[in-house]
PDB file of C-alpha atoms in Angstrom:
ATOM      1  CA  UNK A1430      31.724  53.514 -43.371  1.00 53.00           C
ATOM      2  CA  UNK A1431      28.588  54.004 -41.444  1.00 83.00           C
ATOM      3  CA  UNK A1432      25.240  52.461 -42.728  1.00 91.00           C
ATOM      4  CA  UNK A1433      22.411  55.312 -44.438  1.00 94.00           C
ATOM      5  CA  UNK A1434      19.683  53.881 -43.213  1.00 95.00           C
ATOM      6  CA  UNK A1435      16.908  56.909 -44.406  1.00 94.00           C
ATOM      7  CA  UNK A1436      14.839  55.687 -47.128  1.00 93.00           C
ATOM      8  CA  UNK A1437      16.459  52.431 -46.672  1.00 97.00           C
ATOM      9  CA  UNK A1438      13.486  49.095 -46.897  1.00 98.00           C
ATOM     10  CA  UNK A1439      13.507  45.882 -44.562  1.00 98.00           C
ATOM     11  CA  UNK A1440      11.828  43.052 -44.741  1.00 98.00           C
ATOM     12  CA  UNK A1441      10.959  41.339 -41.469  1.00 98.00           C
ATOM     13  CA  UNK A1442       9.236  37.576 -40.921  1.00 98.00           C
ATOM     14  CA  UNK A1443       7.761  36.876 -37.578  1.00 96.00           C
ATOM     15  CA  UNK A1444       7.464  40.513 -37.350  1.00 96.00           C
ATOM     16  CA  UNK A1445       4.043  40.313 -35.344  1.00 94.00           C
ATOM     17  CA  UNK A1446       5.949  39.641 -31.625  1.00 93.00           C
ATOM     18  CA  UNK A1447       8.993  39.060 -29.823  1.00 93.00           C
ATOM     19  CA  UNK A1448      12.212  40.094 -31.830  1.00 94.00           C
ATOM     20  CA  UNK A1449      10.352  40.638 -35.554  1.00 96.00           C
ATOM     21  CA  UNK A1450       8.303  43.530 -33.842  1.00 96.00           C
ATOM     22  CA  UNK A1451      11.037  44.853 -31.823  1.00 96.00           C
ATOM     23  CA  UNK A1452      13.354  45.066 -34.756  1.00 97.00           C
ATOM     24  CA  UNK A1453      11.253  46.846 -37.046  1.00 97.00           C
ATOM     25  CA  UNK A1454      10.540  49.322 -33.993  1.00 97.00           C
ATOM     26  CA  UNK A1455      14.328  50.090 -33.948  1.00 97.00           C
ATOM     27  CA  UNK A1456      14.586  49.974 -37.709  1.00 97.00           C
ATOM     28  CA  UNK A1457      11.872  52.695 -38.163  1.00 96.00           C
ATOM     29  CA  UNK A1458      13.445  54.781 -35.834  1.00 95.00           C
ATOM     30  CA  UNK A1459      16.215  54.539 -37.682  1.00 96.00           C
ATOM     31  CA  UNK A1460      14.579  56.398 -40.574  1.00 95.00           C
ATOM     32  CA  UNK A1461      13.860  53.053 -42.364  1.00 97.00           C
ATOM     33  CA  UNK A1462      10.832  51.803 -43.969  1.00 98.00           C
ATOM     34  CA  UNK A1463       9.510  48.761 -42.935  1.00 98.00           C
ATOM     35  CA  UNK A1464       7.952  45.532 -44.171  1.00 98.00           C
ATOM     36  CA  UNK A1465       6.001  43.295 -41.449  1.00 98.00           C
ATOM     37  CA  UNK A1466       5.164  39.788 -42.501  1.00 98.00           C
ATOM     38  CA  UNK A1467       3.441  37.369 -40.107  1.00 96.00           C
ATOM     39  CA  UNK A1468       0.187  34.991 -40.190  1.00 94.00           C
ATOM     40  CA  UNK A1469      -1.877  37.154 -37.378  1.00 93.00           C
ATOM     41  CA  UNK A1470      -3.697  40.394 -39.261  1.00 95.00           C
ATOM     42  CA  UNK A1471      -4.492  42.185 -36.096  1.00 95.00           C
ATOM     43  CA  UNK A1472      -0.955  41.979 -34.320  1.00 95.00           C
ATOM     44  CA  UNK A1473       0.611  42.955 -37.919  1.00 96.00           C
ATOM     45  CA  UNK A1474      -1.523  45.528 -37.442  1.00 96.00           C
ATOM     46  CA  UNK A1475      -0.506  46.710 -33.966  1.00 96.00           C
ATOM     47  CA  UNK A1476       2.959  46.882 -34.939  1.00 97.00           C
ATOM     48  CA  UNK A1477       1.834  48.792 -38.010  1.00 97.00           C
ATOM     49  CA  UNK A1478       0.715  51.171 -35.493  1.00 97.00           C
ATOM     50  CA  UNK A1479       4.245  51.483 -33.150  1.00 96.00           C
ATOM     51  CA  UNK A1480       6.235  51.618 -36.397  1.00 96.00           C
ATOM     52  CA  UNK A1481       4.211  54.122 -37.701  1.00 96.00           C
ATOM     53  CA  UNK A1482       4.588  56.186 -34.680  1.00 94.00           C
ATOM     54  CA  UNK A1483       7.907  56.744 -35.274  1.00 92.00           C
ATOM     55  CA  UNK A1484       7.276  58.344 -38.316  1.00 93.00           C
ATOM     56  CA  UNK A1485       8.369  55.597 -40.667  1.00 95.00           C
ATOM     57  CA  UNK A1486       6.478  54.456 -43.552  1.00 97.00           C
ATOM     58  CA  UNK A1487       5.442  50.198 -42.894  1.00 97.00           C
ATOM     59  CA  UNK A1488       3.812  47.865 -44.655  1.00 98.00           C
ATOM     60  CA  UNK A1489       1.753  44.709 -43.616  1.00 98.00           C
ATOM     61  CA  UNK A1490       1.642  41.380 -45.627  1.00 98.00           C
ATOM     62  CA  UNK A1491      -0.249  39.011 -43.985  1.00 98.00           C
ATOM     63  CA  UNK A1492       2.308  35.908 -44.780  1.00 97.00           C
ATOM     64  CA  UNK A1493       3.038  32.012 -44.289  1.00 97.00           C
ATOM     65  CA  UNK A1494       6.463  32.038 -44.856  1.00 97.00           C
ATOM     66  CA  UNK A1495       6.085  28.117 -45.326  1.00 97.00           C
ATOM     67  CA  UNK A1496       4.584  28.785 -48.750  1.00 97.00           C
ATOM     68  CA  UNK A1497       7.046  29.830 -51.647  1.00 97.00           C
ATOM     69  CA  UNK A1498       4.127  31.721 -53.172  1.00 98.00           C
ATOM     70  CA  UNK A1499       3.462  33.732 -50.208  1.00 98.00           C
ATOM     71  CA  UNK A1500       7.111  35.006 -49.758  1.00 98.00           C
ATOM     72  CA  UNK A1501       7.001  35.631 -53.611  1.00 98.00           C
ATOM     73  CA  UNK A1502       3.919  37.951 -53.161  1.00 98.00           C
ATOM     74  CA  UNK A1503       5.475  39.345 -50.089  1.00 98.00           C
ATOM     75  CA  UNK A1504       8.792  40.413 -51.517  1.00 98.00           C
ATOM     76  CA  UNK A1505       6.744  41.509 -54.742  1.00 98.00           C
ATOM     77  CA  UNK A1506       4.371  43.807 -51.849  1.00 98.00           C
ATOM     78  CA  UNK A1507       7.207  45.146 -50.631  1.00 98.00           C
ATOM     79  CA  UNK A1508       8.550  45.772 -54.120  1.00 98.00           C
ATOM     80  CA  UNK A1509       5.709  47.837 -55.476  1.00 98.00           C
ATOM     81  CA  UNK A1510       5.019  50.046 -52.212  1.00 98.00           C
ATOM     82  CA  UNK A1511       8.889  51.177 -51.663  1.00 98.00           C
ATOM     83  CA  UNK A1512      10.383  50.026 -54.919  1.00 97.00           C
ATOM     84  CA  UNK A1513      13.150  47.512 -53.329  1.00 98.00           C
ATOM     85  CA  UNK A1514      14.062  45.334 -50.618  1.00 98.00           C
ATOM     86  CA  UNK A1515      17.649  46.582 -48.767  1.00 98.00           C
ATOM     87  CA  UNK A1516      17.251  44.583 -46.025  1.00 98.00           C
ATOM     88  CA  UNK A1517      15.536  40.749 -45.609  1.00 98.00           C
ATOM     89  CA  UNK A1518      15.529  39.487 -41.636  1.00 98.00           C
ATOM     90  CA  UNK A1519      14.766  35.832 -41.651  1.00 98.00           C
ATOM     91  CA  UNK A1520      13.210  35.724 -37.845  1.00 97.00           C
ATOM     92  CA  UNK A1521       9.979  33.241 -38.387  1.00 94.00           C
ATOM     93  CA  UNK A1522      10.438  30.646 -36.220  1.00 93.00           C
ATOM     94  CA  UNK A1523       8.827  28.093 -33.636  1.00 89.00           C
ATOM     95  CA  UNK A1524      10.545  25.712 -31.392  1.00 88.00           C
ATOM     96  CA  UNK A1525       9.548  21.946 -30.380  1.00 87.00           C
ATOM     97  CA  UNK A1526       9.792  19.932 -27.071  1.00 90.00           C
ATOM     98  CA  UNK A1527       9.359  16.342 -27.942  1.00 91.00           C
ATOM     99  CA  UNK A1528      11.995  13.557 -27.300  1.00 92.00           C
ATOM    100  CA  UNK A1529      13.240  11.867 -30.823  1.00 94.00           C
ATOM    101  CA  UNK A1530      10.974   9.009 -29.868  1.00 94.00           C
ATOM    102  CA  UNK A1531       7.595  10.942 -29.451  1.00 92.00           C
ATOM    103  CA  UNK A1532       8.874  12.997 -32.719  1.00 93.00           C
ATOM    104  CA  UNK A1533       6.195  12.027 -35.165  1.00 94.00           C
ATOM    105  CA  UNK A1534       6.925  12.784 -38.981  1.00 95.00           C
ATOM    106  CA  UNK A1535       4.429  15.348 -38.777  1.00 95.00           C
ATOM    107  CA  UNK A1536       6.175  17.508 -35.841  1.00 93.00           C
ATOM    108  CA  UNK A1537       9.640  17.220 -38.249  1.00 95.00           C
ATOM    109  CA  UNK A1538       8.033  18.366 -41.187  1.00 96.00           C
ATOM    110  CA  UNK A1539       6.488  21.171 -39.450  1.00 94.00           C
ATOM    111  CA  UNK A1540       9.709  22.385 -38.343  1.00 95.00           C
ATOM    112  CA  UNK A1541      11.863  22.093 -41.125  1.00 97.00           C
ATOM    113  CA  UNK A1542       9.248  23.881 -42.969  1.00 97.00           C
ATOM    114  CA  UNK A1543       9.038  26.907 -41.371  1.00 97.00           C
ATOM    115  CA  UNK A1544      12.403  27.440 -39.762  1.00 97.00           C
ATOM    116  CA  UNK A1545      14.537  26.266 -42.786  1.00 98.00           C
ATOM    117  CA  UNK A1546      12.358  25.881 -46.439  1.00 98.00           C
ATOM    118  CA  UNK A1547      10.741  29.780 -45.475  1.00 98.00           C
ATOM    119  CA  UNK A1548      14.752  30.996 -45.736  1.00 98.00           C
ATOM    120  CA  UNK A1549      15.170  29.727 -48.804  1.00 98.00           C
ATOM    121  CA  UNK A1550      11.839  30.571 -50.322  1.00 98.00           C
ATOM    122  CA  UNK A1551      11.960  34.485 -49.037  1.00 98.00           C
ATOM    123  CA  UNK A1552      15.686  34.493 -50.222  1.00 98.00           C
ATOM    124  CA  UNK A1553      15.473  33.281 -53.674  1.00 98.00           C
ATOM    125  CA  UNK A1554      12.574  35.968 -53.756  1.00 98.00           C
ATOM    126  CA  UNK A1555      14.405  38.844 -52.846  1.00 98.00           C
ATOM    127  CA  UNK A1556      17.898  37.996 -54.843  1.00 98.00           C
ATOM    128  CA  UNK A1557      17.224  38.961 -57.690  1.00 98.00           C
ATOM    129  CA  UNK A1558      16.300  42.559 -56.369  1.00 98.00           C
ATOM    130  CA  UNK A1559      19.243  42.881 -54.431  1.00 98.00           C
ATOM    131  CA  UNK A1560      21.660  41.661 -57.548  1.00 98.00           C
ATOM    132  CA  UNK A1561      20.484  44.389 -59.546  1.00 97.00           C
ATOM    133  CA  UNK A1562      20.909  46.924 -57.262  1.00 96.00           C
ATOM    134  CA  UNK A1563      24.112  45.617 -56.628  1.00 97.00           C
ATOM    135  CA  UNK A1564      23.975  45.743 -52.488  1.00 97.00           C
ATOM    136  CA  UNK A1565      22.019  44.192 -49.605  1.00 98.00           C
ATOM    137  CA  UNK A1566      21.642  42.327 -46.022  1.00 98.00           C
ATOM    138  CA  UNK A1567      20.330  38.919 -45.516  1.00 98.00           C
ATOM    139  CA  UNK A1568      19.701  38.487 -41.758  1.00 98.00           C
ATOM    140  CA  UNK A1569      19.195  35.036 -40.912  1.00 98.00           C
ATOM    141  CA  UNK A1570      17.788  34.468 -36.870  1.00 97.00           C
ATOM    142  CA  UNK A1571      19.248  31.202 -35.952  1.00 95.00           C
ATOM    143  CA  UNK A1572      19.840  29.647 -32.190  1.00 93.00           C
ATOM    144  CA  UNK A1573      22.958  28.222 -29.913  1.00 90.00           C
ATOM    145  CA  UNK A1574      20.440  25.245 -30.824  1.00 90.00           C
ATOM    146  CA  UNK A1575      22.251  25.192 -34.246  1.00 92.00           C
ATOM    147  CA  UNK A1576      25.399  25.121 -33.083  1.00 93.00           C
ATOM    148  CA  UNK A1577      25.433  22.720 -29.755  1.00 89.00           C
ATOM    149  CA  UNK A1578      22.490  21.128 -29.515  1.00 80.00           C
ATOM    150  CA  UNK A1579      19.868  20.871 -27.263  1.00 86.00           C
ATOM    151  CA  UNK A1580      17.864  17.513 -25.816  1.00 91.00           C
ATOM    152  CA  UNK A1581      14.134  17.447 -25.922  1.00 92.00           C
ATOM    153  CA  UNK A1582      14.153  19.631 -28.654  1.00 89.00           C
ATOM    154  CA  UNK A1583      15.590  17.626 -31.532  1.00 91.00           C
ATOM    155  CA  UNK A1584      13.620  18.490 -34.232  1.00 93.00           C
ATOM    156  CA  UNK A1585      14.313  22.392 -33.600  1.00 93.00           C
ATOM    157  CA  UNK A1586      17.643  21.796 -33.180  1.00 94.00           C
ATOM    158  CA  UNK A1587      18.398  19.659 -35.944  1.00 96.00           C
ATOM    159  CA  UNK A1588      16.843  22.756 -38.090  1.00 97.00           C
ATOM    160  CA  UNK A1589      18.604  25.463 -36.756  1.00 97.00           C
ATOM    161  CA  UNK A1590      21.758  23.829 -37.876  1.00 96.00           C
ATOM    162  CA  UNK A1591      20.560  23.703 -41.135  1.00 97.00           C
ATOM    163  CA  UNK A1592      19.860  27.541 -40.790  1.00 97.00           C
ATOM    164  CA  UNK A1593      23.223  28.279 -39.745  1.00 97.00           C
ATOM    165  CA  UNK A1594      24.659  26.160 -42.738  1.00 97.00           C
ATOM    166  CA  UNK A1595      22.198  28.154 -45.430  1.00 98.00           C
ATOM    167  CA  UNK A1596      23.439  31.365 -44.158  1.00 98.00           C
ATOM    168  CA  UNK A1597      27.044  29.977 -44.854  1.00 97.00           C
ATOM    169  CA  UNK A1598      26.438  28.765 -47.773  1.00 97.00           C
ATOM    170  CA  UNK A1599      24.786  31.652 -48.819  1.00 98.00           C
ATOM    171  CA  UNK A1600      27.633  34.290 -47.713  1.00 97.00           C
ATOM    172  CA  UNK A1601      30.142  32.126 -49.687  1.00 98.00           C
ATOM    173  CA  UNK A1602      27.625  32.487 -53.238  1.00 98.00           C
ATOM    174  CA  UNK A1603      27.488  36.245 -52.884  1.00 98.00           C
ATOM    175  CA  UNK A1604      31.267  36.783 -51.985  1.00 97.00           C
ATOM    176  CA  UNK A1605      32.187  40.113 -54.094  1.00 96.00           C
ATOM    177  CA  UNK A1606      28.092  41.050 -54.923  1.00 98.00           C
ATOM    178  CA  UNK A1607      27.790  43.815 -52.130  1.00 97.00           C
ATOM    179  CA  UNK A1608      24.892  41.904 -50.278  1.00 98.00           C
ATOM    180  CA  UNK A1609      25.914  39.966 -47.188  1.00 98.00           C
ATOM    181  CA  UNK A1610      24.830  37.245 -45.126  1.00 98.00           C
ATOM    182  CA  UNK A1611      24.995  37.051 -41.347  1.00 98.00           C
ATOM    183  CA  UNK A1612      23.543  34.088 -39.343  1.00 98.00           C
ATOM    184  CA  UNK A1613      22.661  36.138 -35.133  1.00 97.00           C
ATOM    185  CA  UNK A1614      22.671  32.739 -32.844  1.00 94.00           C
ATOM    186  CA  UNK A1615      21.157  33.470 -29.479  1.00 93.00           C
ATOM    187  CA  UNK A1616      20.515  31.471 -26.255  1.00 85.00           C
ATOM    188  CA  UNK A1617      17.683  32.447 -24.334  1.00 78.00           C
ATOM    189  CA  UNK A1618      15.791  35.567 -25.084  1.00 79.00           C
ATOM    190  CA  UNK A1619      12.599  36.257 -22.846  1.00 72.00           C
ATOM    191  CA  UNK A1620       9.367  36.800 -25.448  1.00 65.00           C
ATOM    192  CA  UNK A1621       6.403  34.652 -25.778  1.00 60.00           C
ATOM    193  CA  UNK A1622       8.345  32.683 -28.506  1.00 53.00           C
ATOM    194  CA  UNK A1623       9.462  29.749 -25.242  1.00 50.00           C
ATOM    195  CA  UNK A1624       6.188  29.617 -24.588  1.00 47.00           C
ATOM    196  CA  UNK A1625       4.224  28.860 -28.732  1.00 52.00           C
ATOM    197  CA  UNK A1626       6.124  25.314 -29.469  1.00 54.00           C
ATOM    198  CA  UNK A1627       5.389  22.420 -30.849  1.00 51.00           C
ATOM    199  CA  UNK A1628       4.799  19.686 -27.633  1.00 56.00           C
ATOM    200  CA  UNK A1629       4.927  21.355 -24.030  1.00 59.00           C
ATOM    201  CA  UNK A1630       6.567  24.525 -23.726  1.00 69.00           C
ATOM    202  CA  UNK A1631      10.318  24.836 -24.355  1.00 77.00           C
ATOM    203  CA  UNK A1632      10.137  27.558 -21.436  1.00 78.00           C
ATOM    204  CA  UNK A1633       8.366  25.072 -18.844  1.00 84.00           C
ATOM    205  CA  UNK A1634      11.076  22.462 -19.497  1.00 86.00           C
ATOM    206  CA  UNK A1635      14.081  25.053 -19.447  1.00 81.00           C
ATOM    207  CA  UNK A1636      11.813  26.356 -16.211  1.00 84.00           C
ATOM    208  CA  UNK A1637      11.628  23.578 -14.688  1.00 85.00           C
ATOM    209  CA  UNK A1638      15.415  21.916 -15.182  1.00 85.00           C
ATOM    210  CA  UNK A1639      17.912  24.767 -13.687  1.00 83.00           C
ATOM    211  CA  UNK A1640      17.822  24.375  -9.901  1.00 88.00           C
ATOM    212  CA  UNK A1641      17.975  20.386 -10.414  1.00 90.00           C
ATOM    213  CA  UNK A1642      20.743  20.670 -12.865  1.00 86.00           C
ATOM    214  CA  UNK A1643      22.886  22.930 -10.400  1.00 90.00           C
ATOM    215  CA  UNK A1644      21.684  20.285  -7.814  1.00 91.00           C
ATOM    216  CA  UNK A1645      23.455  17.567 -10.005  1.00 93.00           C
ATOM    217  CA  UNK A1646      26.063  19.547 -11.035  1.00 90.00           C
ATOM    218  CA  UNK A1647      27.557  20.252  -7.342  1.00 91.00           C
ATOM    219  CA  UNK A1648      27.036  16.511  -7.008  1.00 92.00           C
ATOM    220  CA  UNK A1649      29.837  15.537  -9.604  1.00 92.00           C
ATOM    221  CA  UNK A1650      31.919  18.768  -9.487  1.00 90.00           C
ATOM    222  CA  UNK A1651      30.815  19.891 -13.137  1.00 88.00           C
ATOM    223  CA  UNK A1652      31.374  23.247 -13.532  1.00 83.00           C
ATOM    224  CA  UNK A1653      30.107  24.915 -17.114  1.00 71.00           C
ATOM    225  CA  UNK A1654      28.631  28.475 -18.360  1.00 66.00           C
ATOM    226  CA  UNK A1655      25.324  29.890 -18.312  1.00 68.00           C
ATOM    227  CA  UNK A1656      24.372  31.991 -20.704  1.00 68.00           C
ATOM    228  CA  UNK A1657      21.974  35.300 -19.167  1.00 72.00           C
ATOM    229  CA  UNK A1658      18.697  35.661 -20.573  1.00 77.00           C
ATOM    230  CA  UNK A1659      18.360  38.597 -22.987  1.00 85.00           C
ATOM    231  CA  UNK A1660      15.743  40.779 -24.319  1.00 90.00           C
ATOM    232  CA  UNK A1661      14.123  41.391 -28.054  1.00 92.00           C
ATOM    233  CA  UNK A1662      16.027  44.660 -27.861  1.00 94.00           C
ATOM    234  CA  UNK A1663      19.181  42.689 -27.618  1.00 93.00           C
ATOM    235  CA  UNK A1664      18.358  41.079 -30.540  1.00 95.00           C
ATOM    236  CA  UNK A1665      17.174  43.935 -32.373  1.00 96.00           C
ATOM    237  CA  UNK A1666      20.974  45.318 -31.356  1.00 96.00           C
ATOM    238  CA  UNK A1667      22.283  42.069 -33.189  1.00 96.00           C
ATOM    239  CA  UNK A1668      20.526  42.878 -36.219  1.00 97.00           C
ATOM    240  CA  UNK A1669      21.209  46.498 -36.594  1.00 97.00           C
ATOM    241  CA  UNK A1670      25.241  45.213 -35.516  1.00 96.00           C
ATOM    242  CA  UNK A1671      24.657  42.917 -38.820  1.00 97.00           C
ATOM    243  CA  UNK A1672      23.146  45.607 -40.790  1.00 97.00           C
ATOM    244  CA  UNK A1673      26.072  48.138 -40.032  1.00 97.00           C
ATOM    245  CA  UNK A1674      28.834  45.410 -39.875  1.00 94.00           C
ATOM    246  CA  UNK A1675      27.843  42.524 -41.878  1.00 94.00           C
ATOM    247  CA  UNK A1676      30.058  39.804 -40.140  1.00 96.00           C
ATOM    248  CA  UNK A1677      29.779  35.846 -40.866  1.00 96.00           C
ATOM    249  CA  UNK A1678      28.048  35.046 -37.215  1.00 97.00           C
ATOM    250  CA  UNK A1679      27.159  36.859 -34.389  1.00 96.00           C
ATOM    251  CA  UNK A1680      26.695  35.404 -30.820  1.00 93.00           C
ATOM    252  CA  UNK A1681      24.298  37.481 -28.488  1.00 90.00           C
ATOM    253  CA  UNK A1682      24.841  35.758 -25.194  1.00 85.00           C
ATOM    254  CA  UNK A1683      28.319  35.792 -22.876  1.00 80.00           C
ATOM    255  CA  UNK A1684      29.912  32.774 -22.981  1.00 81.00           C
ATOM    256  CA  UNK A1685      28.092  31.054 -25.991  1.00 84.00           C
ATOM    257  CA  UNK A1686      31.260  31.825 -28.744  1.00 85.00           C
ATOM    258  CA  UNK A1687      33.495  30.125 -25.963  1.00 85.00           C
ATOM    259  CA  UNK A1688      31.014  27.315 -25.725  1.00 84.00           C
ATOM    260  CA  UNK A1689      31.027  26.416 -29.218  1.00 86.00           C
ATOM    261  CA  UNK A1690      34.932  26.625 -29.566  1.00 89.00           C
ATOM    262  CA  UNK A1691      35.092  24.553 -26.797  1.00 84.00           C
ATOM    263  CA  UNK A1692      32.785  22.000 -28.143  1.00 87.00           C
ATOM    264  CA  UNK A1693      34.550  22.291 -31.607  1.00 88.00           C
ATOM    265  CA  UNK A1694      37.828  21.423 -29.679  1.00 90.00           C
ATOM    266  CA  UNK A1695      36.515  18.773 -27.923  1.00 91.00           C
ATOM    267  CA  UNK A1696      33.025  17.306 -28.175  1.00 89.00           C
ATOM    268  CA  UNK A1697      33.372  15.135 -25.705  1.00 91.00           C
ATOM    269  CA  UNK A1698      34.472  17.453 -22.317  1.00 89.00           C
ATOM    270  CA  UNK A1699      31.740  19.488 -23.756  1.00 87.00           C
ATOM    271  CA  UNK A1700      29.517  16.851 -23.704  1.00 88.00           C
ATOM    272  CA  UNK A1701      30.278  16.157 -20.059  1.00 91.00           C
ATOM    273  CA  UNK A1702      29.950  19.612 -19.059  1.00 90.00           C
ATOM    274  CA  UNK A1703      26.556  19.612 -20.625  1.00 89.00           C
ATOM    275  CA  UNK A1704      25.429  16.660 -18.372  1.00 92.00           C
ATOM    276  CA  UNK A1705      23.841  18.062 -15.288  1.00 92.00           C
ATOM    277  CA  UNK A1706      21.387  20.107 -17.681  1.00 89.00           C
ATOM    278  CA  UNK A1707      20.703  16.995 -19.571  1.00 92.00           C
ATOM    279  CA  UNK A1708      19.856  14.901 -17.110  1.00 94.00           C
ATOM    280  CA  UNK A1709      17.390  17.454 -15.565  1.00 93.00           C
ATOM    281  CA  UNK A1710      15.684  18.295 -18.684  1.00 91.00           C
ATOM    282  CA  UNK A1711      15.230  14.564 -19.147  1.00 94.00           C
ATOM    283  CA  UNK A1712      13.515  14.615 -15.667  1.00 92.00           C
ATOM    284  CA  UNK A1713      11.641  17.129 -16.390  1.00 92.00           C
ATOM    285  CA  UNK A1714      10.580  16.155 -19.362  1.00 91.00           C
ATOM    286  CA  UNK A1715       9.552  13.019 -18.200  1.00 90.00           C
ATOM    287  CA  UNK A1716       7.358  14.287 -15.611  1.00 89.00           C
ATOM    288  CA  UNK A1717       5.954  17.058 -17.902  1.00 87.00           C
ATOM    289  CA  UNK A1718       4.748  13.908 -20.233  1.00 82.00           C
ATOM    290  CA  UNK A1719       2.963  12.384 -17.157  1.00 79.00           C
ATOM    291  CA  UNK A1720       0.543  15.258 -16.711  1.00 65.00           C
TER     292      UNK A1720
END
């Protein structure tokens, strides 16, 4: 059965840049009517403007997400302008670069805050809607992070994982409600996102580790997958896939379902083929620290 999206009402987080403006772009011209929630007035604003454009009706609610009141008054905005919420994406999120030992209790605070409390706050908001209407999508924007692991980038990592287990969680609770949960778990998507992190930039040490990490890897015959980078509009292709056919987990990048079987299988030959990337980014990381 194909989704009706006309008249239909997302909600978006992080919907000021990168994949949270993208997807409300394809959303609206898709007939739906959009919510944008982000901290930054004046971008929520420009997207206002493209979404607009397309002749869908938007609305802009300057949010933190890390505050359980704000994602109250935001599902309650969105609530009294278009009468429900259809559709939540759960795509605020920021990234760190920091080794565990410069990972101060401030930095892990920071990110569980915003990339796993703001799910649960803008969730438990917008349940109750979707109960009573008896249908709904709950899009939750996780990372390969939350399923492998990444060095350098602990904190992140440990939080996407926690992401990926609230969406299952979550899909398990509503089993038989007619609202669904999908967790979208991408590798590396080009927006500005690499580049706004917590420590140096998650795109500089990514940057700045491939051509010595293929160096290494010819060195001790280690052969493993890399994953092309992608765009927002590949993302914002995930999310309408989840919208139209609301399965558990979706994997954007070639290669990164294999990856995680393979790992599942057997941690440790995954572990090895993950080496040569390791071992850069702990180089680069290193010098990055000196500067």
């Amino acid at each position: 059965m194909s989704y009706d999206y006309k008249g239909k009402v997302a909600v978006i987080t992080g919907a000021s840049a990168g994949i949270g403006e993208t997807t409300a772009i394809e959303l609206a011209g898709r007939g739906m009517k959009t919510v944008l929630a982000a901290r930054r007035a004046d971008k929520l604003a420009a997207v206002q403007a493209k979404v607009e454009a397309k002749g869908a009706e938007a609305l802009s609610v300057v949010t933190d997400v890390t505050d359980e009141q704000a994602n109250q008054h935001l599902i309650d905005q969105a609530v009294e302008r278009f009468g429900t919420v259809d559709v939540l994406v759960l795509n605020a999120g920021r990234g760190n670069t920091t080794s565990i030992e410069d990972t101060t209790p401030e930095i892990l605070k920071s990110m569980f805050e915003l990339n796993v409390f703001a799910l649960y706050y803008a969730t438990r908001a917008a349940l109750p809607i979707m109960k009573k209407q008896g249908s709904g999508r709950i899009i939750t924007i996780s990372s390969m992070a939350g399923k492998l692991g990444l060095p350098y980038m602990n904190a992140y990592a440990a939080a996407k994982h926690a992401a990926v287990g609230f969406s299952n969680v979550l899909r398990l609770e509503l089993v038989e409600t007619g609202i669904e949960a999908t967790v979208i778990c991408p590798a590396g998507v080009a927006t500005e996102w690499a580049g706004v992190t917590e420590g140096s930039s998650m795109m500089d040490l990514f940057m700045g580790s491939f051509e010595r990490a293929k160096e290494i890897a010819k060195e001790r015959d280690i052969r493993g997958r890399r994953s092309p980078m992608l765009t927002a509009q590949d993302l914002a292709d995930a999310v309408v896939s989840a919208i139209e056919n609301p399965v558990p987990e979706i994997y954007t990048h070639e290669g990164s379902h294999e990856s995680f079987i393979d790992s599942a299988k057997n941690r440790a030959d995954a572990e090895r083929t993950a080496t040569p990337m390791a071992l850069a980014m702990r180089e680069t990381y290193e010098r990055l620290a000196k500067k």
